[in-house]
CSV table of C-alpha atoms and ligand atoms in Angstrom, one decimal:
chain,number,residue,atom,x,y,z
A,557,MET,CA,40.9,-271.1,96.5
A,558,ILE,CA,44.2,-272.7,97.4
A,559,VAL,CA,45.5,-274.1,100.7
A,560,VAL,CA,49.0,-273.5,102.0
A,561,THR,CA,50.5,-275.3,105.0
A,562,GLY,CA,53.2,-273.6,107.0
A,563,GLY,CA,52.2,-270.1,105.6
A,564,ALA,CA,53.2,-268.3,108.8
A,565,GLY,CA,56.8,-269.5,108.4
A,566,PHE,CA,59.6,-267.8,106.5
A,567,ILE,CA,59.0,-269.2,102.9
A,568,GLY,CA,55.5,-269.9,103.4
A,569,SER,CA,54.7,-266.1,104.4
A,570,GLU,CA,56.6,-265.0,101.4
A,571,PHE,CA,54.6,-267.1,99.1
A,572,VAL,CA,51.3,-266.0,100.7
A,573,ARG,CA,52.2,-262.2,100.5
A,574,GLN,CA,53.3,-262.9,96.9
A,575,TRP,CA,50.0,-264.9,96.2
A,576,LEU,CA,47.8,-262.2,97.6
A,577,ALA,CA,49.5,-259.4,95.8
A,578,THR,CA,49.5,-261.2,92.1
A,579,GLU,CA,46.4,-263.6,92.2
A,580,SER,CA,42.9,-262.9,92.6
A,581,SER,CA,41.8,-266.2,94.2
A,582,GLU,CA,41.4,-266.8,98.1
A,583,LEU,CA,44.1,-268.7,100.2
A,584,VAL,CA,43.6,-270.6,103.3
A,585,ASN,CA,46.8,-270.8,105.4
A,586,ILE,CA,47.0,-273.6,107.7
A,587,ASP,CA,49.7,-273.4,110.3
A,588,LYS,CA,50.3,-274.9,113.9
A,589,LEU,CA,52.1,-271.9,114.9
A,590,THR,CA,55.3,-273.7,116.4
A,591,TYR,CA,58.1,-271.6,117.7
A,592,SER,CA,59.0,-270.6,114.0
A,593,GLY,CA,55.5,-269.9,112.9
A,594,ASN,CA,54.9,-266.0,113.5
A,595,LEU,CA,51.8,-264.2,112.4
A,596,GLU,CA,53.6,-260.9,112.5
A,597,ASN,CA,55.2,-262.2,109.3
A,598,LEU,CA,51.8,-261.7,107.9
A,599,ALA,CA,50.9,-258.3,109.5
A,600,SER,CA,51.0,-256.8,105.9
A,601,VAL,CA,48.1,-259.1,104.7
A,602,SER,CA,46.1,-259.2,107.9
A,603,GLY,CA,43.4,-257.0,106.6
A,604,ASN,CA,43.1,-258.9,103.3
A,605,SER,CA,39.8,-260.7,103.0
A,606,ARG,CA,41.0,-263.3,100.7
A,607,HIS,CA,43.4,-264.6,103.5
A,608,HIS,CA,42.2,-267.1,106.0
A,609,PHE,CA,44.2,-268.2,108.5
A,610,VAL,CA,43.5,-271.5,110.4
A,611,GLN,CA,45.7,-272.6,113.3
A,612,ALA,CA,46.1,-276.4,113.1
A,613,ASP,CA,48.3,-279.3,113.1
A,614,ILE,CA,48.8,-281.1,109.9
A,615,VAL,CA,49.0,-284.3,111.8
A,616,GLU,CA,45.4,-283.9,112.8
A,617,GLN,CA,44.1,-285.8,109.8
A,618,SER,CA,40.3,-285.3,110.4
A,619,VAL,CA,40.6,-281.4,111.0
A,620,ILE,CA,42.5,-281.2,107.5
A,621,GLU,CA,40.1,-283.4,105.8
A,622,GLN,CA,37.1,-281.6,107.1
A,623,LEU,CA,38.8,-278.4,105.9
A,624,LEU,CA,39.4,-279.6,102.4
A,625,HIS,CA,35.7,-280.7,102.1
A,626,GLU,CA,34.5,-277.3,103.1
A,627,ARG,CA,37.0,-275.3,101.1
A,628,GLN,CA,37.4,-277.5,98.2
A,629,PRO,CA,40.9,-276.0,97.2
A,630,ARG,CA,42.2,-276.4,93.8
A,631,ALA,CA,45.7,-276.8,95.2
A,632,ILE,CA,47.8,-277.3,98.2
A,633,VAL,CA,51.2,-276.0,98.6
A,634,HIS,CA,52.8,-277.8,101.5
A,635,PHE,CA,55.5,-276.1,103.4
A,636,ALA,CA,54.8,-277.0,107.0
A,637,ALA,CA,57.9,-278.4,108.5
A,638,GLU,CA,60.3,-278.7,111.2
A,639,SER,CA,63.0,-276.8,109.5
A,640,HIS,CA,66.2,-276.3,111.5
A,641,VAL,CA,69.2,-279.0,111.1
A,642,ASP,CA,70.5,-278.1,114.6
A,643,ARG,CA,67.3,-278.8,116.3
A,644,SER,CA,66.8,-282.1,114.4
A,645,ILE,CA,70.3,-283.2,115.8
A,646,HIS,CA,69.4,-282.2,119.5
A,647,ALA,CA,65.7,-283.4,119.3
A,648,PRO,CA,64.6,-285.5,116.3
A,649,ALA,CA,61.3,-286.6,117.5
A,650,ASP,CA,59.4,-283.4,116.3
A,651,PHE,CA,60.8,-283.9,112.8
A,652,ILE,CA,59.5,-287.4,112.5
A,653,GLN,CA,56.3,-286.4,113.7
A,654,THR,CA,55.6,-283.2,111.6
A,655,ASN,CA,57.9,-283.8,108.6
A,656,ILE,CA,57.1,-287.7,108.3
A,657,CYS,CA,53.8,-288.4,110.0
A,658,GLY,CA,52.4,-284.9,109.2
A,659,THR,CA,53.0,-285.1,105.5
A,660,PHE,CA,51.4,-288.8,105.6
A,661,ARG,CA,48.5,-287.6,107.4
A,662,LEU,CA,48.1,-284.6,104.9
A,663,LEU,CA,48.3,-287.1,102.0
A,664,GLU,CA,45.8,-289.3,103.6
A,665,ALA,CA,43.3,-286.4,104.0
A,666,VAL,CA,44.0,-285.4,100.4
A,667,ARG,CA,43.3,-289.2,99.4
A,668,ALA,CA,40.1,-289.4,101.5
A,669,TRP,CA,38.8,-286.0,100.0
A,670,ARG,CA,39.9,-286.1,96.5
A,671,GLY,CA,36.8,-287.9,95.1
A,672,THR,CA,35.3,-284.3,95.1
A,673,ALA,CA,38.3,-282.5,94.1
A,674,SER,CA,38.5,-280.7,90.8
A,675,ARG,CA,40.5,-282.2,87.8
A,676,GLU,CA,42.9,-279.3,88.0
A,677,PHE,CA,44.0,-280.1,91.6
A,678,ARG,CA,47.6,-280.0,92.4
A,679,PHE,CA,49.8,-280.9,95.5
A,680,VAL,CA,53.0,-279.0,95.3
A,681,HIS,CA,55.5,-280.6,98.0
A,682,ILE,CA,58.2,-278.3,99.2
A,683,SER,CA,61.6,-280.3,99.8
A,684,THR,CA,65.2,-279.3,100.1
A,685,ASP,CA,68.6,-279.9,98.4
A,686,GLU,CA,69.5,-281.7,101.7
A,687,VAL,CA,67.7,-284.9,100.8
A,688,PHE,CA,70.6,-285.6,98.3
A,689,GLY,CA,73.3,-285.4,101.0
A,690,SER,CA,76.9,-284.0,100.7
A,691,LEU,CA,78.8,-283.5,97.4
A,692,PRO,CA,82.5,-283.4,96.9
A,693,LEU,CA,83.6,-279.8,96.5
A,694,LYS,CA,84.5,-279.9,92.8
A,695,ALA,CA,81.6,-282.3,91.6
A,696,ALA,CA,79.1,-281.0,89.2
A,697,GLN,CA,75.8,-279.6,90.2
A,698,ILE,CA,73.3,-282.5,90.7
A,699,SER,CA,70.1,-282.8,88.8
A,700,GLU,CA,66.6,-284.0,89.9
A,701,ALA,CA,67.5,-287.5,89.3
A,702,ALA,CA,70.3,-287.8,91.8
A,703,ALA,CA,70.1,-290.3,94.4
A,704,TYR,CA,68.8,-289.7,98.0
A,705,ALA,CA,71.5,-289.7,100.7
A,706,PRO,CA,70.3,-287.7,103.5
A,707,GLY,CA,73.1,-287.1,106.2
A,708,ASN,CA,71.2,-285.5,109.4
A,709,PRO,CA,67.6,-286.3,110.8
A,710,TYR,CA,66.1,-283.0,109.3
A,711,ALA,CA,67.1,-284.2,105.7
A,712,ALA,CA,66.3,-287.8,106.3
A,713,SER,CA,62.7,-286.7,107.5
A,714,LYS,CA,62.2,-284.4,104.5
A,715,ALA,CA,63.6,-287.6,102.4
A,716,ALA,CA,60.9,-289.8,103.9
A,717,ALA,CA,58.3,-287.2,103.0
A,718,ASP,CA,59.4,-287.0,99.5
A,719,HIS,CA,59.2,-290.8,99.1
A,720,LEU,CA,55.7,-290.7,100.5
A,721,VAL,CA,54.7,-288.2,98.0
A,722,ARG,CA,56.4,-290.1,95.3
A,723,ALA,CA,54.6,-293.3,96.5
A,724,TYR,CA,51.3,-291.6,96.2
A,725,ILE,CA,51.9,-290.2,92.9
A,726,ARG,CA,52.4,-293.8,91.4
A,727,THR,CA,50.1,-295.7,93.8
A,728,TYR,CA,47.1,-293.4,94.0
A,729,ASP,CA,47.7,-290.9,91.0
A,730,LEU,CA,48.2,-288.1,93.4
A,731,PRO,CA,48.7,-285.1,90.9
A,732,ALA,CA,51.6,-283.8,92.8
A,733,VAL,CA,54.9,-282.0,91.9
A,734,ILE,CA,58.1,-281.9,94.2
A,735,VAL,CA,60.5,-279.0,94.5
A,736,HIS,CA,64.0,-279.1,96.1
A,737,CYS,CA,65.2,-275.9,97.2
A,738,CYS,CA,68.7,-274.7,98.1
A,739,ASN,CA,69.2,-272.5,100.9
A,740,ASN,CA,66.8,-269.5,101.2
A,741,TYR,CA,67.4,-265.9,102.9
A,742,GLY,CA,65.5,-262.9,103.2
A,743,PRO,CA,63.3,-261.0,105.4
A,744,PHE,CA,61.3,-262.7,108.2
A,745,GLN,CA,63.7,-265.8,108.6
A,746,PHE,CA,63.8,-267.0,112.0
A,747,PRO,CA,67.2,-265.9,113.8
A,748,GLU,CA,68.5,-269.5,114.4
A,749,LYS,CA,69.2,-269.7,110.6
A,750,LEU,CA,72.8,-268.7,109.6
A,751,ILE,CA,72.1,-265.1,108.0
A,752,PRO,CA,69.7,-263.7,110.6
A,753,LEU,CA,71.6,-265.3,113.3
A,754,MET,CA,74.6,-263.6,112.4
A,755,ILE,CA,73.1,-260.3,111.7
A,756,ALA,CA,71.5,-260.4,115.3
A,757,ARG,CA,74.6,-261.4,116.9
A,758,GLY,CA,76.7,-258.8,115.0
A,759,LEU,CA,74.3,-256.1,116.1
A,760,ALA,CA,74.4,-257.2,119.8
A,761,GLY,CA,78.1,-257.4,119.5
A,762,GLU,CA,78.1,-261.0,120.2
A,763,SER,CA,80.5,-263.8,118.9
A,764,MET,CA,79.7,-265.1,115.5
A,765,PRO,CA,80.1,-268.9,115.8
A,766,ILE,CA,81.0,-270.8,112.6
A,767,TYR,CA,81.1,-274.5,112.6
A,768,GLY,CA,84.4,-276.2,112.1
A,769,ASP,CA,86.7,-274.5,109.2
A,770,GLY,CA,83.5,-272.7,107.8
A,771,LEU,CA,84.4,-274.1,104.4
A,772,HIS,CA,81.2,-275.8,103.9
A,773,GLU,CA,79.5,-274.7,100.8
A,774,ARG,CA,75.9,-273.7,100.4
A,775,ASP,CA,73.9,-272.1,97.4
A,776,TRP,CA,71.9,-269.1,98.5
A,777,LEU,CA,68.6,-267.9,97.0
A,778,HIS,CA,66.4,-264.9,97.8
A,779,VAL,CA,63.2,-266.0,99.3
A,780,SER,CA,61.3,-263.8,97.0
A,781,ASP,CA,62.8,-265.7,93.8
A,782,ALA,CA,62.1,-269.1,95.7
A,783,ALA,CA,58.4,-268.2,96.2
A,784,ARG,CA,57.9,-267.0,92.7
A,785,ALA,CA,59.6,-270.4,91.5
A,786,ILE,CA,57.2,-272.2,93.7
A,787,GLY,CA,54.4,-270.2,92.0
A,788,LEU,CA,55.3,-271.3,88.5
A,789,VAL,CA,55.6,-274.9,89.5
A,790,LEU,CA,52.1,-274.6,91.0
A,791,ALA,CA,51.0,-273.0,87.8
A,792,ARG,CA,52.6,-275.1,85.2
A,793,GLY,CA,54.9,-277.9,86.9
A,794,ARG,CA,54.3,-281.3,85.1
A,795,ILE,CA,52.7,-283.7,87.6
A,796,GLY,CA,54.9,-286.6,88.9
A,797,GLU,CA,58.1,-284.4,88.0
A,798,SER,CA,60.5,-282.6,90.6
A,799,TYR,CA,61.9,-279.4,89.9
A,800,ASN,CA,65.4,-278.0,91.5
A,801,ILE,CA,65.3,-274.3,92.6
A,802,ALA,CA,68.6,-272.9,93.0
A,803,ALA,CA,70.5,-269.6,92.1
A,804,GLY,CA,74.1,-270.8,91.5
A,805,HIS,CA,75.1,-268.3,94.2
A,806,ALA,CA,77.5,-270.7,95.9
A,807,CYS,CA,79.8,-269.7,98.8
A,808,SER,CA,81.2,-271.0,101.8
A,809,ASN,CA,79.6,-270.2,105.5
A,810,LEU,CA,82.9,-268.5,106.3
A,811,GLN,CA,82.7,-266.1,103.1
A,812,MET,CA,78.9,-265.5,103.8
A,813,VAL,CA,79.6,-264.5,107.4
A,814,CYS,CA,82.5,-262.1,106.2
A,815,MET,CA,80.1,-260.6,103.6
A,816,LEU,CA,77.6,-260.0,106.3
A,817,CYS,CA,80.2,-258.5,108.6
A,818,ASP,CA,81.3,-256.1,106.0
A,819,LEU,CA,77.8,-255.0,105.2
A,820,LEU,CA,77.1,-254.4,108.9
A,821,ASP,CA,80.5,-252.2,108.9
A,822,GLU,CA,79.3,-250.3,106.0
A,823,LEU,CA,75.6,-249.9,107.1
A,824,ARG,CA,76.6,-249.1,110.6
A,825,PRO,CA,79.4,-246.9,110.6
A,826,GLN,CA,78.9,-245.9,114.2
A,827,SER,CA,78.9,-249.4,115.5
A,828,PRO,CA,81.4,-250.0,118.5
A,829,TYR,CA,81.7,-253.6,117.2
A,830,ARG,CA,83.5,-252.7,113.9
A,831,PRO,CA,85.2,-254.5,112.2
A,832,HIS,CA,82.7,-257.0,112.6
A,833,ARG,CA,84.8,-259.7,111.5
A,834,GLN,CA,86.6,-259.7,114.8
A,835,LEU,CA,83.4,-261.3,116.3
A,836,ILE,CA,83.9,-264.5,114.3
A,837,THR,CA,84.9,-267.5,116.1
A,838,HIS,CA,85.2,-271.2,114.9
A,839,VAL,CA,83.4,-273.6,117.1
A,840,ALA,CA,83.3,-277.6,117.0
A,841,GLU,CA,82.2,-279.2,114.1
A,842,ARG,CA,78.4,-280.0,113.8
A,843,PRO,CA,77.8,-283.7,113.8
A,844,GLY,CA,77.0,-285.0,110.3
A,845,HIS,CA,77.8,-281.6,108.9
A,846,ASP,CA,77.2,-282.0,105.0
A,847,ARG,CA,80.2,-280.3,103.1
A,848,ARG,CA,78.3,-279.1,100.1
A,849,TYR,CA,75.0,-278.8,98.3
A,850,ALA,CA,74.8,-277.7,94.7
A,851,LEU,CA,71.6,-278.2,92.7
A,852,ASN,CA,71.4,-277.8,88.9
A,853,ALA,CA,68.2,-275.8,88.2
A,854,ASP,CA,68.4,-276.0,84.3
A,855,LYS,CA,65.0,-278.0,84.3
A,856,ILE,CA,62.9,-275.2,85.9
A,857,ALA,CA,64.6,-272.6,83.6
A,858,GLN,CA,64.0,-274.6,80.2
A,859,GLU,CA,60.5,-275.8,81.2
A,860,LEU,CA,59.0,-273.0,83.1
A,861,GLY,CA,61.3,-270.0,82.3
A,862,TRP,CA,62.3,-269.4,85.9
A,863,ARG,CA,65.6,-267.8,86.6
A,864,PRO,CA,66.6,-265.9,90.0
A,865,GLN,CA,66.3,-262.2,89.6
A,866,ILE,CA,68.0,-261.1,92.6
A,867,SER,CA,71.9,-261.3,92.9
A,868,LEU,CA,73.6,-262.5,96.1
A,869,ARG,CA,75.2,-259.1,96.6
A,870,GLU,CA,71.9,-257.3,96.2
A,871,GLY,CA,69.9,-259.6,98.2
A,872,LEU,CA,72.2,-259.8,101.1
A,873,ARG,CA,72.5,-255.9,101.1
A,874,GLN,CA,68.5,-255.6,101.2
A,875,THR,CA,68.4,-258.4,103.8
A,876,VAL,CA,70.8,-256.6,106.1
A,877,GLU,CA,69.0,-253.6,105.5
A,878,TRP,CA,65.6,-255.0,106.4
A,879,TYR,CA,66.8,-256.5,109.7
A,880,LEU,CA,68.4,-253.2,110.5
A,881,GLY,CA,65.2,-251.4,109.8
A,882,ASN,CA,62.9,-254.0,111.6
A,883,GLN,CA,64.9,-254.6,114.8
A,884,ALA,CA,61.7,-254.6,116.7
A,885,TRP,CA,60.5,-257.8,114.8
A,886,LEU,CA,63.9,-259.3,115.6
A,887,GLU,CA,63.7,-258.5,119.2
A,888,ASN,CA,60.1,-259.8,119.4
A,889,VAL,CA,61.3,-263.1,118.1
A,890,VAL,CA,64.3,-263.4,120.0
A,891,SER,CA,62.4,-262.5,123.3
A,892,GLY,CA,59.2,-264.5,122.4
A,893,ARG,CA,57.1,-261.4,122.5
A,894,TYR,CA,55.7,-262.2,119.1
A,895,ARG,CA,53.4,-264.6,120.9
A,896,GLN,CA,51.7,-261.7,122.7
A,897,TRP,CA,51.5,-259.7,119.3
A,898,ILE,CA,49.4,-262.6,118.0
A,899,ALA,CA,47.2,-262.8,121.2
A,900,ASP,CA,46.8,-258.9,121.0
A,901,ASN,CA,46.0,-258.8,117.4
A,902,TYR,CA,44.0,-262.0,116.9
A,903,GLY,CA,42.8,-262.2,120.5
A,904,TRP,CA,43.8,-265.8,120.8
A,905,ARG,CA,45.1,-267.3,124.0
A,906,ASN,CA,45.5,-270.9,123.0
A,907,ILE,CA,48.9,-270.4,121.2
A,908,ARG,CA,51.8,-272.8,122.0
A,909,SER,CA,55.0,-270.8,123.4
B,1300,LIG,N1,64.7,-272.2,104.7
B,1300,LIG,C1,65.4,-272.7,103.7
B,1300,LIG,O1,66.3,-272.4,103.3
B,1300,LIG,C2,64.6,-274.0,103.0
B,1300,LIG,C3,65.5,-274.6,102.0
B,1300,LIG,C4,64.7,-275.8,101.3
B,1300,LIG,C5,63.5,-276.3,101.8
B,1300,LIG,N2,62.9,-275.7,102.8
B,1300,LIG,C6,61.8,-276.2,103.2
B,1300,LIG,O2,60.7,-275.3,102.8
B,1300,LIG,C7,59.6,-275.3,103.9
B,1300,LIG,C8,59.5,-273.9,104.6
B,1300,LIG,O3,60.8,-273.7,105.1
B,1300,LIG,P1,60.9,-272.4,106.2
B,1300,LIG,O4,62.4,-272.0,106.2
B,1300,LIG,O5,60.0,-271.4,105.9
B,1300,LIG,O6,60.5,-272.9,107.8
B,1300,LIG,P2,60.0,-272.4,109.0
B,1300,LIG,O7,60.4,-273.2,110.1
B,1300,LIG,O8,60.2,-270.7,109.0
B,1300,LIG,O9,58.3,-272.4,108.8
B,1300,LIG,C9,57.6,-273.5,109.0
B,1300,LIG,C10,56.3,-273.3,109.3
B,1300,LIG,O10,55.6,-274.6,109.4
B,1300,LIG,C11,54.7,-274.5,110.6
B,1300,LIG,N3,54.4,-275.9,111.1
B,1300,LIG,C12,55.3,-276.6,111.8
B,1300,LIG,N4,54.9,-277.8,112.1
B,1300,LIG,C13,53.8,-277.8,111.8
B,1300,LIG,C14,52.5,-278.7,111.7
B,1300,LIG,N5,52.8,-279.8,112.6
B,1300,LIG,N6,51.2,-278.4,111.3
B,1300,LIG,C15,51.3,-277.0,110.7
B,1300,LIG,N7,52.1,-276.3,110.6
B,1300,LIG,C16,53.5,-276.5,111.0
B,1300,LIG,C17,55.4,-273.7,111.4
B,1300,LIG,O11,54.5,-273.0,112.5
B,1300,LIG,C18,56.0,-272.4,110.5
B,1300,LIG,O12,55.2,-271.5,110.3
B,1300,LIG,C19,60.0,-276.5,104.8
B,1300,LIG,O13,59.2,-277.6,104.3
B,1300,LIG,C20,61.5,-276.7,104.6
B,1300,LIG,O14,62.0,-278.0,104.9
B,1300,LIG,C21,63.5,-274.6,103.4
């Protein structure tokens, strides 16, 4: 039995689907179902008797503690977070509450419960490349030992959570491992993030807004490769260590949006919005916008044998095809109807909108 937090979100739901497909043990999925948590992401496993969904806030330490006592998990994989940088710029409070206080409460729940935990217990904390801040354009990729330099409230809240996990490792011998992940993309990503946002806007013939000159560079990893890496870290990562997860598929935001436009042109030959590149507009720069993230993932390759299997070209094509083939999912999310889907399928009425 393992516990996953945030398993109704983008990466968490991919991890849950992979886990149930490849492992034989049970999984308790704790998720508050904020705006980005969507049980429709888990529709394919809704009948799986090894998947136990619990709607709960990680800030509620007593609830989590009780759950740990009842379930006695052999691991916790902690995805739950407020995850969108733009939202953190406009309203940072939720990021402090969930990413910092929530992680703290979760750690305290584990500390209170650990007396009865098995010796194999692992806590895997999901962090981001953003905690290291912006890199110069030509600088070498950074290792896990790089100094923290978060540049926006989201990154700062994730950095604070990392520091808490590190402190619990040293102070309380928490058997934890941290992963720093680069930008993920793939199916079921909430359409506020760059790739699904641009696909959704391109489909609707709406402008595709790019911050500033669009030359900000990100490294893109397919979510299925990311979830597999996290599974390996859970299975064989060394306690107290951090592992970078990155594909080396770097490109600028502008290049990314151009690739998406070209795929939309190809896959939607009848679209009245072709060529989709005409929809690209440049808008005012985002405050505190980091120029470049670039992680070196040699450590996870050497120690755990992980390498990405999906090229950016193939992964992007699959992703655009997925959104084209799942426009009902996209429309449900954009319109907020997925809340009704949850109520209809789970009979719940208490879900926050
Ligand atoms: N998406 C990326 O590219 C990326 C890159 C690096 C790291 N990460 C990290 O990976 C993790 C997952 O990211 P994602 O993109 O899947 O995010 P997401 O926003 O899609 O999902 C977050 C999930 O956490 C849940 N949640 C939020 N607050 C909660 C709370 N207080 N209690 C319980 N559940 C709560 C939400 O309901 C949602 O299901 C996050 O920790 C994020 O910082 C993401």
